[in-house]
Short mmCIF file of C-alpha atoms and ligand atoms in Angstrom, two decimals:
data_model
loop_
_atom_site.label_atom_id
_atom_site.label_comp_id
_atom_site.label_asym_id
_atom_site.label_seq_id
_atom_site.Cartn_x
_atom_site.Cartn_y
_atom_site.Cartn_z
CA MET A 190 99.88 54.07 2.26
CA ASP A 191 103.01 54.56 4.34
CA ASP A 192 102.99 52.00 7.17
CA ALA A 193 106.20 51.47 9.11
CA SER A 194 104.52 49.68 12.02
CA GLN A 195 104.82 46.10 10.84
CA THR A 196 107.17 43.42 9.63
CA TYR A 197 106.94 42.80 5.92
CA ASP A 198 107.50 39.54 4.10
CA VAL A 199 109.85 41.32 1.71
CA ALA A 200 111.30 44.83 1.44
CA VAL A 201 112.60 45.94 -1.94
CA ILE A 202 115.21 48.69 -1.65
CA GLY A 203 115.71 50.80 -4.81
CA GLY A 204 113.17 51.96 -7.38
CA GLY A 205 115.03 51.68 -10.69
CA PRO A 206 113.48 49.49 -13.38
CA ALA A 207 114.75 46.25 -11.75
CA GLY A 208 113.57 47.17 -8.24
CA LEU A 209 110.13 48.36 -9.33
CA SER A 210 109.63 45.20 -11.43
CA ALA A 211 110.67 42.99 -8.50
CA ALA A 212 108.36 44.85 -6.09
CA ILE A 213 105.37 44.46 -8.43
CA ALA A 214 106.07 40.78 -9.12
CA LEU A 215 106.54 40.06 -5.40
CA ALA A 216 103.37 41.90 -4.38
CA GLN A 217 101.47 40.06 -7.11
CA THR A 218 102.33 36.74 -5.44
CA GLY A 219 100.54 38.05 -2.34
CA ALA A 220 103.73 38.66 -0.34
CA ASN A 221 103.32 41.67 1.94
CA THR A 222 105.91 43.89 0.27
CA ALA A 223 107.50 47.22 1.20
CA LEU A 224 109.18 49.32 -1.50
CA ILE A 225 111.71 51.84 -0.26
CA ALA A 226 112.42 54.13 -3.18
CA ARG A 227 112.37 57.85 -3.81
CA ARG A 228 109.90 58.95 -6.46
CA ALA A 229 112.01 60.92 -8.93
CA PRO A 230 111.96 61.48 -12.70
CA TYR A 231 114.31 59.09 -14.51
CA ALA A 232 117.64 60.87 -14.66
CA ASP A 233 119.09 59.87 -18.06
CA ASN A 234 118.07 59.01 -21.61
CA ARG A 235 119.03 55.32 -21.70
CA THR A 236 116.77 52.98 -23.60
CA THR A 237 116.38 49.23 -23.20
CA ALA A 238 116.12 46.63 -25.91
CA LEU A 239 113.73 44.25 -24.14
CA LEU A 240 114.62 40.77 -25.40
CA GLY A 241 113.58 37.17 -24.89
CA GLY A 242 111.19 36.67 -21.99
CA SER A 243 111.35 40.32 -20.81
CA VAL A 244 108.20 41.36 -22.65
CA ASP A 245 106.32 38.27 -21.41
CA PHE A 246 107.39 39.10 -17.88
CA LEU A 247 106.25 42.74 -18.23
CA GLN A 248 102.98 41.41 -19.62
CA ALA A 249 102.57 39.07 -16.64
CA ILE A 250 103.01 41.95 -14.20
CA ASP A 251 100.52 44.05 -16.21
CA VAL A 252 103.06 46.68 -17.21
CA TRP A 253 103.52 45.97 -20.93
CA PRO A 254 100.00 47.08 -21.99
CA ARG A 255 100.76 50.47 -20.40
CA CYS A 256 103.89 51.15 -22.48
CA ARG A 257 103.67 48.94 -25.58
CA ASP A 258 102.80 51.92 -27.80
CA LYS A 259 106.00 53.73 -26.69
CA ALA A 260 108.26 50.89 -27.90
CA ALA A 261 109.65 50.00 -31.33
CA ALA A 262 109.78 46.39 -32.53
CA LEU A 263 113.24 44.99 -33.30
CA GLN A 264 112.97 42.68 -36.28
CA ALA A 265 116.56 42.45 -37.45
CA MET A 266 120.04 43.19 -36.20
CA ARG A 267 123.14 43.93 -38.28
CA LEU A 268 126.73 43.72 -37.05
CA VAL A 269 129.11 45.75 -39.16
CA ASP A 270 132.90 45.53 -38.76
CA ASP A 271 134.02 49.15 -38.90
CA THR A 272 137.56 48.61 -37.63
CA GLU A 273 139.34 49.20 -40.95
CA ARG A 274 141.77 46.50 -39.86
CA LEU A 275 143.60 44.15 -42.16
CA ILE A 276 141.42 41.25 -41.10
CA ARG A 277 137.80 42.24 -40.87
CA ALA A 278 134.67 40.25 -40.10
CA PRO A 279 131.97 40.07 -42.74
CA GLU A 280 128.68 41.82 -42.03
CA VAL A 281 126.34 39.54 -40.08
CA ARG A 282 122.58 39.96 -40.19
CA PHE A 283 120.20 38.32 -37.74
CA SER A 284 116.48 38.26 -38.64
CA ALA A 285 113.78 37.37 -36.13
CA GLY A 286 111.86 35.59 -38.91
CA GLU A 287 114.69 33.04 -39.16
CA ILE A 288 113.83 31.69 -35.71
CA GLY A 289 110.09 31.91 -36.27
CA LEU A 290 109.53 35.20 -34.43
CA ASP A 291 107.91 38.42 -35.63
CA GLU A 292 110.45 40.40 -33.61
CA PHE A 293 113.39 39.82 -31.22
CA GLY A 294 111.94 42.29 -28.78
CA TYR A 295 111.22 45.99 -28.37
CA ASN A 296 113.30 49.07 -27.68
CA ILE A 297 111.85 51.53 -25.15
CA GLU A 298 113.11 54.64 -23.38
CA ASN A 299 113.72 53.74 -19.72
CA ARG A 300 111.83 56.82 -18.50
CA ARG A 301 108.70 55.61 -20.34
CA LEU A 302 109.08 52.12 -18.91
CA LEU A 303 109.46 53.66 -15.43
CA VAL A 304 106.19 55.58 -15.79
CA ALA A 305 104.34 52.34 -16.60
CA LEU A 306 106.05 50.51 -13.70
CA GLU A 307 105.20 53.31 -11.24
CA GLU A 308 101.57 53.31 -12.40
CA ARG A 309 101.24 49.55 -11.85
CA ALA A 310 103.08 49.65 -8.48
CA ALA A 311 100.60 52.23 -7.18
CA GLU A 312 97.67 49.85 -7.81
CA LEU A 313 98.76 46.87 -5.72
CA PRO A 314 97.23 46.57 -2.22
CA ALA A 315 100.05 44.24 -1.06
CA LEU A 316 102.68 46.90 -1.90
CA THR A 317 103.49 49.66 0.60
CA ARG A 318 105.61 52.50 -0.76
CA PHE A 319 108.11 54.47 1.31
CA ASP A 320 109.13 57.53 -0.69
CA ASP A 321 112.48 57.51 1.06
CA GLU A 322 116.00 56.03 1.10
CA ALA A 323 117.31 53.25 3.31
CA ASP A 324 120.24 54.48 5.39
CA MET A 325 120.70 51.34 7.49
CA VAL A 326 120.07 47.72 6.59
CA GLY A 327 120.76 45.25 9.40
CA PRO A 328 120.33 41.53 8.63
CA GLY A 329 119.52 39.47 11.75
CA ASP A 330 118.53 35.88 12.55
CA VAL A 331 114.78 36.26 12.06
CA ASP A 332 114.46 39.40 9.96
CA VAL A 333 116.26 42.43 8.52
CA ALA A 334 115.97 45.79 10.30
CA ILE A 335 115.77 48.82 8.01
CA HIS A 336 116.02 52.50 8.89
CA THR A 337 115.29 55.23 6.39
CA ALA A 338 116.81 58.66 5.90
CA GLY A 339 113.38 60.09 6.75
CA GLY A 340 113.50 58.47 10.23
CA LYS A 341 111.25 55.43 9.67
CA SER A 342 112.05 51.94 11.01
CA LEU A 343 110.66 48.74 9.59
CA SER A 344 111.65 45.12 9.23
CA ALA A 345 111.28 42.40 6.61
CA ARG A 346 112.01 38.69 6.50
CA LEU A 347 113.77 39.16 3.17
CA VAL A 348 115.34 42.21 1.52
CA ALA A 349 115.57 42.44 -2.27
CA GLY A 350 118.56 44.75 -2.75
CA ALA A 351 117.86 46.62 -6.00
CA ASP A 352 119.87 49.65 -4.98
CA GLY A 353 122.24 49.76 -7.94
CA ARG A 354 126.01 49.80 -8.25
CA GLN A 355 126.90 51.21 -4.81
CA SER A 356 124.55 48.77 -3.10
CA LEU A 357 124.11 49.36 0.62
CA CYS A 358 122.18 46.05 0.83
CA ARG A 359 125.10 44.13 -0.70
CA GLU A 360 127.49 45.68 1.80
CA ALA A 361 125.12 44.98 4.71
CA ALA A 362 124.97 41.30 3.73
CA GLY A 363 128.78 41.17 3.65
CA ILE A 364 128.87 40.24 -0.03
CA GLU A 365 132.16 41.10 -1.70
CA VAL A 366 132.21 42.35 -5.24
CA LYS A 367 134.83 41.90 -7.97
CA ARG A 368 135.19 45.14 -9.91
CA ARG A 369 137.10 45.89 -13.12
CA SER A 370 136.96 49.33 -14.72
CA LEU A 371 137.13 49.24 -18.49
CA ASP A 372 138.99 51.88 -20.40
CA GLN A 373 135.78 52.77 -22.24
CA SER A 374 132.79 55.08 -21.79
CA ALA A 375 129.35 54.91 -23.36
CA LEU A 376 127.76 58.08 -24.70
CA THR A 377 123.97 57.88 -25.02
CA PHE A 378 121.67 60.18 -26.98
CA ASN A 379 118.67 59.92 -29.30
CA VAL A 380 118.42 61.03 -32.92
CA SER A 381 115.72 61.64 -35.50
CA HIS A 382 116.56 60.70 -39.07
CA SER A 383 115.43 61.29 -42.63
CA ARG A 384 115.32 57.60 -43.65
CA PRO A 385 113.26 54.90 -41.89
CA HIS A 386 115.08 52.37 -39.68
CA ARG A 387 112.78 49.57 -40.88
CA ASN A 388 112.98 48.10 -37.36
CA ILE A 389 116.61 47.11 -37.90
CA SER A 390 119.18 47.75 -35.21
CA THR A 391 122.72 48.29 -36.52
CA GLU A 392 125.89 47.82 -34.50
CA PHE A 393 129.12 49.30 -35.93
CA HIS A 394 132.17 47.67 -34.36
CA THR A 395 134.95 50.23 -34.05
CA PRO A 396 138.41 49.62 -32.51
CA GLN A 397 137.23 51.51 -29.38
CA GLY A 398 133.94 49.63 -28.97
CA PRO A 399 130.53 49.31 -30.62
CA CYS A 400 128.36 52.20 -31.79
CA VAL A 401 124.75 51.04 -31.94
CA PHE A 402 121.68 52.61 -33.54
CA VAL A 403 118.52 51.05 -32.07
CA PRO A 404 115.04 51.84 -33.46
CA LEU A 405 112.56 53.94 -31.48
CA PRO A 406 108.97 54.60 -32.61
CA GLY A 407 108.77 56.78 -35.75
CA ASP A 408 111.90 57.95 -37.55
CA ARG A 409 113.95 58.01 -34.36
CA SER A 410 116.70 55.85 -32.91
CA SER A 411 118.64 55.65 -29.69
CA VAL A 412 122.41 55.69 -29.93
CA VAL A 413 124.90 54.02 -27.60
CA TRP A 414 128.38 55.01 -28.68
CA VAL A 415 131.17 53.22 -26.82
CA ALA A 416 134.59 54.84 -27.13
CA ALA A 417 137.83 55.44 -25.25
CA PRO A 418 137.10 57.88 -22.38
CA LYS A 419 138.93 60.81 -24.03
CA GLU A 420 137.08 60.35 -27.30
CA ALA A 421 133.76 60.05 -25.46
CA GLU A 422 134.54 63.31 -23.62
CA ARG A 423 135.27 64.97 -26.95
CA LEU A 424 132.00 63.71 -28.45
CA ILE A 425 129.82 64.81 -25.55
CA ALA A 426 131.28 68.33 -25.74
CA LEU A 427 130.35 68.78 -29.42
CA SER A 428 127.57 71.15 -30.47
CA ASP A 429 124.28 69.59 -31.68
CA ASP A 430 125.27 70.18 -35.31
CA GLU A 431 128.72 68.67 -34.82
CA LEU A 432 127.43 65.61 -32.96
CA SER A 433 124.69 65.10 -35.58
CA GLU A 434 127.36 65.12 -38.26
CA ALA A 435 129.71 62.83 -36.31
CA ALA A 436 126.89 60.32 -35.72
CA GLU A 437 125.87 60.46 -39.37
CA THR A 438 129.44 59.75 -40.44
CA GLN A 439 129.71 56.89 -37.93
CA SER A 440 126.42 55.43 -39.23
CA HIS A 441 127.66 55.65 -42.83
CA SER A 442 124.44 57.61 -43.48
CA ILE A 443 122.31 54.43 -43.42
CA LEU A 444 119.57 56.45 -41.69
CA GLY A 445 120.02 59.51 -43.92
CA ARG A 446 120.39 62.93 -42.27
CA LEU A 447 120.65 62.68 -38.49
CA ARG A 448 119.55 65.27 -35.94
CA VAL A 449 120.46 64.78 -32.29
CA GLU A 450 117.69 65.36 -29.73
CA PRO A 451 118.32 67.22 -26.44
CA GLY A 452 119.98 65.18 -23.69
CA ARG A 453 123.28 63.26 -23.65
CA HIS A 454 124.84 61.14 -20.95
CA LEU A 455 128.18 59.51 -20.39
CA PHE A 456 128.64 56.18 -18.57
CA PRO A 457 132.12 54.96 -17.58
CA LEU A 458 132.08 51.21 -18.24
CA ALA A 459 132.94 48.48 -15.78
CA ILE A 460 132.32 44.85 -15.02
CA GLU A 461 131.09 44.09 -11.51
CA GLN A 462 130.30 40.69 -10.12
CA PRO A 463 129.37 39.88 -6.52
CA ARG A 464 130.66 36.64 -4.98
CA GLN A 465 127.10 35.66 -4.01
CA PHE A 466 123.71 36.72 -5.29
CA ALA A 467 122.03 36.26 -1.91
CA ARG A 468 123.22 36.00 1.68
CA HIS A 469 121.93 36.72 5.20
CA ARG A 470 118.31 37.38 4.14
CA VAL A 471 119.38 39.72 1.34
CA ALA A 472 118.90 38.84 -2.36
CA LEU A 473 120.53 41.07 -4.99
CA VAL A 474 118.55 42.27 -7.99
CA GLY A 475 119.57 44.35 -11.05
CA GLU A 476 122.86 46.25 -11.10
CA ALA A 477 123.48 45.43 -7.43
CA ALA A 478 123.95 41.87 -8.78
CA HIS A 479 125.71 42.53 -12.10
CA VAL A 480 127.26 45.36 -14.08
CA ILE A 481 128.34 44.67 -17.65
CA PRO A 482 129.16 46.85 -20.66
CA PRO A 483 126.20 47.69 -22.93
CA ILE A 484 126.97 45.09 -25.57
CA GLY A 485 124.22 42.77 -26.77
CA ALA A 486 121.60 44.61 -24.66
CA GLN A 487 121.81 42.23 -21.70
CA GLY A 488 121.92 44.29 -18.46
CA LEU A 489 118.29 45.07 -17.66
CA ASN A 490 117.11 41.90 -19.38
CA MET A 491 119.10 40.03 -16.72
CA GLY A 492 117.68 42.40 -14.08
CA LEU A 493 114.15 41.48 -15.14
CA ARG A 494 115.04 37.79 -14.89
CA ASP A 495 116.32 38.48 -11.34
CA ALA A 496 112.94 40.09 -10.57
CA ALA A 497 110.97 37.19 -12.08
CA ASP A 498 113.07 34.61 -10.22
CA ILE A 499 112.94 36.24 -6.79
CA ALA A 500 109.15 36.57 -7.07
CA ASP A 501 108.79 32.99 -8.25
CA ILE A 502 111.03 31.57 -5.50
CA VAL A 503 109.45 33.66 -2.73
CA GLY A 504 105.93 32.85 -4.00
CA ARG A 505 106.63 29.13 -3.90
CA ALA A 506 108.32 29.29 -0.48
CA MET A 507 105.43 31.20 1.06
CA ALA A 508 102.85 28.89 -0.51
CA ALA A 509 104.69 26.02 1.23
CA GLY A 510 104.54 27.92 4.54
CA GLU A 511 108.27 28.71 4.56
CA ASP A 512 110.04 31.86 5.74
CA PRO A 513 110.91 33.83 2.53
CA GLY A 514 114.29 34.83 3.98
CA ALA A 515 115.28 31.34 5.20
CA PRO A 516 118.73 30.10 4.13
CA GLN A 517 117.29 27.46 1.76
CA VAL A 518 115.27 30.18 -0.04
CA THR A 519 118.19 32.58 -0.49
CA LYS A 520 120.39 29.64 -1.52
CA HIS A 521 117.83 28.66 -4.12
CA TYR A 522 117.87 32.22 -5.53
CA ASP A 523 121.67 32.30 -5.54
CA SER A 524 121.88 29.13 -7.61
CA ALA A 525 118.99 30.16 -9.88
CA ARG A 526 120.82 33.34 -10.91
CA ARG A 527 124.44 32.16 -10.91
CA ALA A 528 124.70 30.40 -14.30
CA ASP A 529 122.77 33.08 -16.19
CA VAL A 530 124.73 36.03 -14.79
CA LEU A 531 128.19 34.43 -14.90
CA SER A 532 127.81 33.03 -18.42
CA ARG A 533 126.50 36.30 -19.85
CA THR A 534 129.12 38.42 -18.12
CA PHE A 535 131.82 36.11 -19.47
CA ALA A 536 130.42 36.18 -23.04
CA ILE A 537 130.08 39.99 -23.09
CA ASP A 538 133.58 40.42 -21.66
CA ILE A 539 135.07 38.15 -24.35
CA ALA A 540 133.12 39.88 -27.14
CA ASN A 541 134.35 43.27 -25.91
CA ARG A 542 137.98 42.16 -25.47
CA SER A 543 138.11 40.52 -28.89
CA LEU A 544 136.92 43.76 -30.48
CA LEU A 545 139.51 45.88 -28.65
CA SER A 546 142.43 43.50 -29.14
CA ASP A 547 145.35 44.65 -31.30
CA PHE A 548 146.63 41.08 -31.44
CA LEU A 549 146.29 39.78 -35.00
CA PRO A 550 145.44 36.15 -34.09
CA VAL A 551 142.60 37.36 -31.85
CA GLN A 552 141.32 39.59 -34.65
CA SER A 553 141.46 36.61 -37.04
CA LEU A 554 139.60 34.37 -34.59
CA ARG A 555 136.91 36.99 -34.11
CA ALA A 556 136.53 37.49 -37.86
CA ALA A 557 136.38 33.71 -38.42
CA GLY A 558 133.79 33.28 -35.66
CA LEU A 559 131.56 35.97 -37.12
CA HIS A 560 132.08 34.55 -40.60
CA LEU A 561 130.89 31.13 -39.38
CA ILE A 562 127.87 32.63 -37.65
CA GLY A 563 127.03 34.65 -40.78
CA ALA A 564 127.45 31.73 -43.16
CA PHE A 565 125.84 28.82 -41.31
CA GLY A 566 122.14 29.01 -40.55
CA PRO A 567 122.05 26.57 -37.58
CA LEU A 568 124.92 28.41 -35.84
CA ARG A 569 123.32 31.78 -36.52
CA ARG A 570 119.98 30.58 -35.16
CA LEU A 571 121.67 29.19 -32.05
CA ALA A 572 123.45 32.55 -31.51
CA MET A 573 120.13 34.38 -31.89
CA ARG A 574 118.28 32.16 -29.41
CA GLU A 575 121.09 32.35 -26.82
CA GLY A 576 121.36 36.12 -27.30
CA LEU A 577 117.69 36.51 -26.36
CA ALA A 578 117.67 34.44 -23.18
CA PRO A 579 119.41 31.34 -21.81
CA SER A 580 117.93 28.33 -23.64
CA TRP A 581 118.09 26.16 -20.51
CA ARG A 582 115.92 28.55 -18.54
CA SER A 583 112.41 27.35 -17.75
CA THR A 584 109.54 29.82 -17.97
CA ARG A 585 108.92 31.39 -14.59
CA ARG A 586 105.58 31.71 -12.91
CA VAL A 587 104.95 35.30 -11.79
CA SER A 588 101.42 35.61 -10.50
C1 FAD B 757 124.69 53.00 -22.02
C2 FAD B 757 123.88 51.87 -21.50
C3 FAD B 757 122.96 51.21 -22.32
C4 FAD B 757 122.24 50.11 -21.86
N1 FAD B 757 121.38 49.46 -22.69
C5 FAD B 757 120.72 48.36 -22.25
C6 FAD B 757 119.85 47.61 -23.12
O1 FAD B 757 119.62 47.93 -24.29
N2 FAD B 757 119.24 46.50 -22.62
C7 FAD B 757 119.43 46.10 -21.34
O2 FAD B 757 118.87 45.07 -20.92
N3 FAD B 757 120.23 46.79 -20.49
C8 FAD B 757 120.87 47.90 -20.92
N4 FAD B 757 121.69 48.59 -20.06
C9 FAD B 757 121.76 48.20 -18.64
C10 FAD B 757 120.59 48.82 -17.87
O3 FAD B 757 120.48 50.21 -18.16
C11 FAD B 757 120.78 48.61 -16.37
O4 FAD B 757 120.95 47.22 -16.14
C12 FAD B 757 119.54 49.04 -15.59
O5 FAD B 757 119.18 50.36 -15.88
C13 FAD B 757 119.81 48.91 -14.11
O6 FAD B 757 118.61 49.07 -13.41
P1 FAD B 757 118.59 48.89 -11.84
O7 FAD B 757 117.15 49.10 -11.42
O8 FAD B 757 119.27 47.66 -11.43
O9 FAD B 757 119.53 50.06 -11.30
P2 FAD B 757 119.31 51.63 -11.18
O10 FAD B 757 118.53 52.16 -12.32
O11 FAD B 757 120.67 52.21 -10.91
O12 FAD B 757 118.39 51.79 -9.90
C14 FAD B 757 118.88 51.71 -8.59
C15 FAD B 757 117.97 52.62 -7.79
O13 FAD B 757 118.23 52.43 -6.40
C16 FAD B 757 118.20 53.70 -5.76
N5 FAD B 757 118.93 53.58 -4.49
C17 FAD B 757 120.28 53.49 -4.32
N6 FAD B 757 120.57 53.39 -3.01
C18 FAD B 757 119.36 53.41 -2.36
C19 FAD B 757 118.98 53.36 -0.97
N7 FAD B 757 119.93 53.26 0.02
N8 FAD B 757 117.67 53.40 -0.66
C20 FAD B 757 116.73 53.50 -1.62
N9 FAD B 757 117.01 53.57 -2.93
C21 FAD B 757 118.33 53.52 -3.29
C22 FAD B 757 118.81 54.65 -6.78
O14 FAD B 757 118.43 55.97 -6.52
C23 FAD B 757 118.19 54.11 -8.06
O15 FAD B 757 116.93 54.70 -8.31
C24 FAD B 757 122.43 49.68 -20.51
C25 FAD B 757 123.34 50.34 -19.68
C26 FAD B 757 124.07 51.41 -20.17
C27 FAD B 757 125.08 52.10 -19.26
#
């Protein structure tokens, strides 16, 4: 259905994984929801390590059963100091069994997750899809006016801005963003290998950033290789044979012979943080609300928590007869997301800086910290639990 004639309770703008998840969760609460997003094949080969409550959330929105068989369980994680510096951290191994779990989560290719999300979104009667782009978002006193590139006009009492890094919604709400480019790029590609990964993800810490091998189903893994921009440019230009060899060397052959699969992408890294997470009837979701480097697999996991929270808060407001875009509702969302996003951004930034630092005392502190985490069970278990999801977060209702 494509119905521009009415005012919606909520309009979600942007159909990446965060936007689609938010639209499904919102429509499931019964909110009359518009989704303004072009249907297009997923453009890159990123994968997501779904951690903590992400799988439960995807289960609650009836997406997980549609893609579970495309995901690989993550049962252990190894951190290996590959800096060859004078002071090096010992290897640290985290096992899900240590905190009473069968697995930390699951790694899945984003394009497979997107297919499952699209399939579920198409089923919901409360969700109206506009296969289009928003080219004007105008927050007003009682609603938000939206115009699309295809010439449609609609309005909604609340907009969930899930339109990524260059968010038009964020700009329309007058939300400023703090931006810091990092002198690093992430190269992503997938590999097949001759030895099994045994559901262990391994992170090699190099002086330019981490290089991570994350299990995929079968004898395959996804690789996120963070390096200085020049080095990343060199790596992406290698032939398949050369890149296979470079990745095998970087992995110290723990997965045996590596063979790169078609498709590589380069992502310049940055940290972006808006001053508010909601304002003037616009709530930010996904990368519109936070951009962090791919360390500790946090980005989309936070995006899914944004989606769960906006649906929960809107569902409760509407059940109480409130306007879903009223200032108290957007304020509630802003405070619900603030501690999670700010604390994680800070922790990832520190972890990244401590790895890159040439300053010996910082290197010693980092090595000592990892040594403590590796040696003391309670500390290691605390780090594992906090790495999965904030411990203070209550479970959110979604449907
Ligand atoms: C190398 C790398 C590895 C990563 N690994 C992990 C990981 O293991 N775990 C994890 O949790 N996170 C990870 N992340 C982060 C994760 O990939 C992102 O957080 C996530 O993909 C962002 O999804 P999104 O839906 O917010 O944004 P996007 O995927 O950018 O979606 C935004 C969408 O909005 C659309 N759009 C933009 N403007 C408009 C408009 N005006 N109207 C309509 N639509 C519009 C765009 O076309 C796009 O489809 C990684 C990131 C990188 C770079």
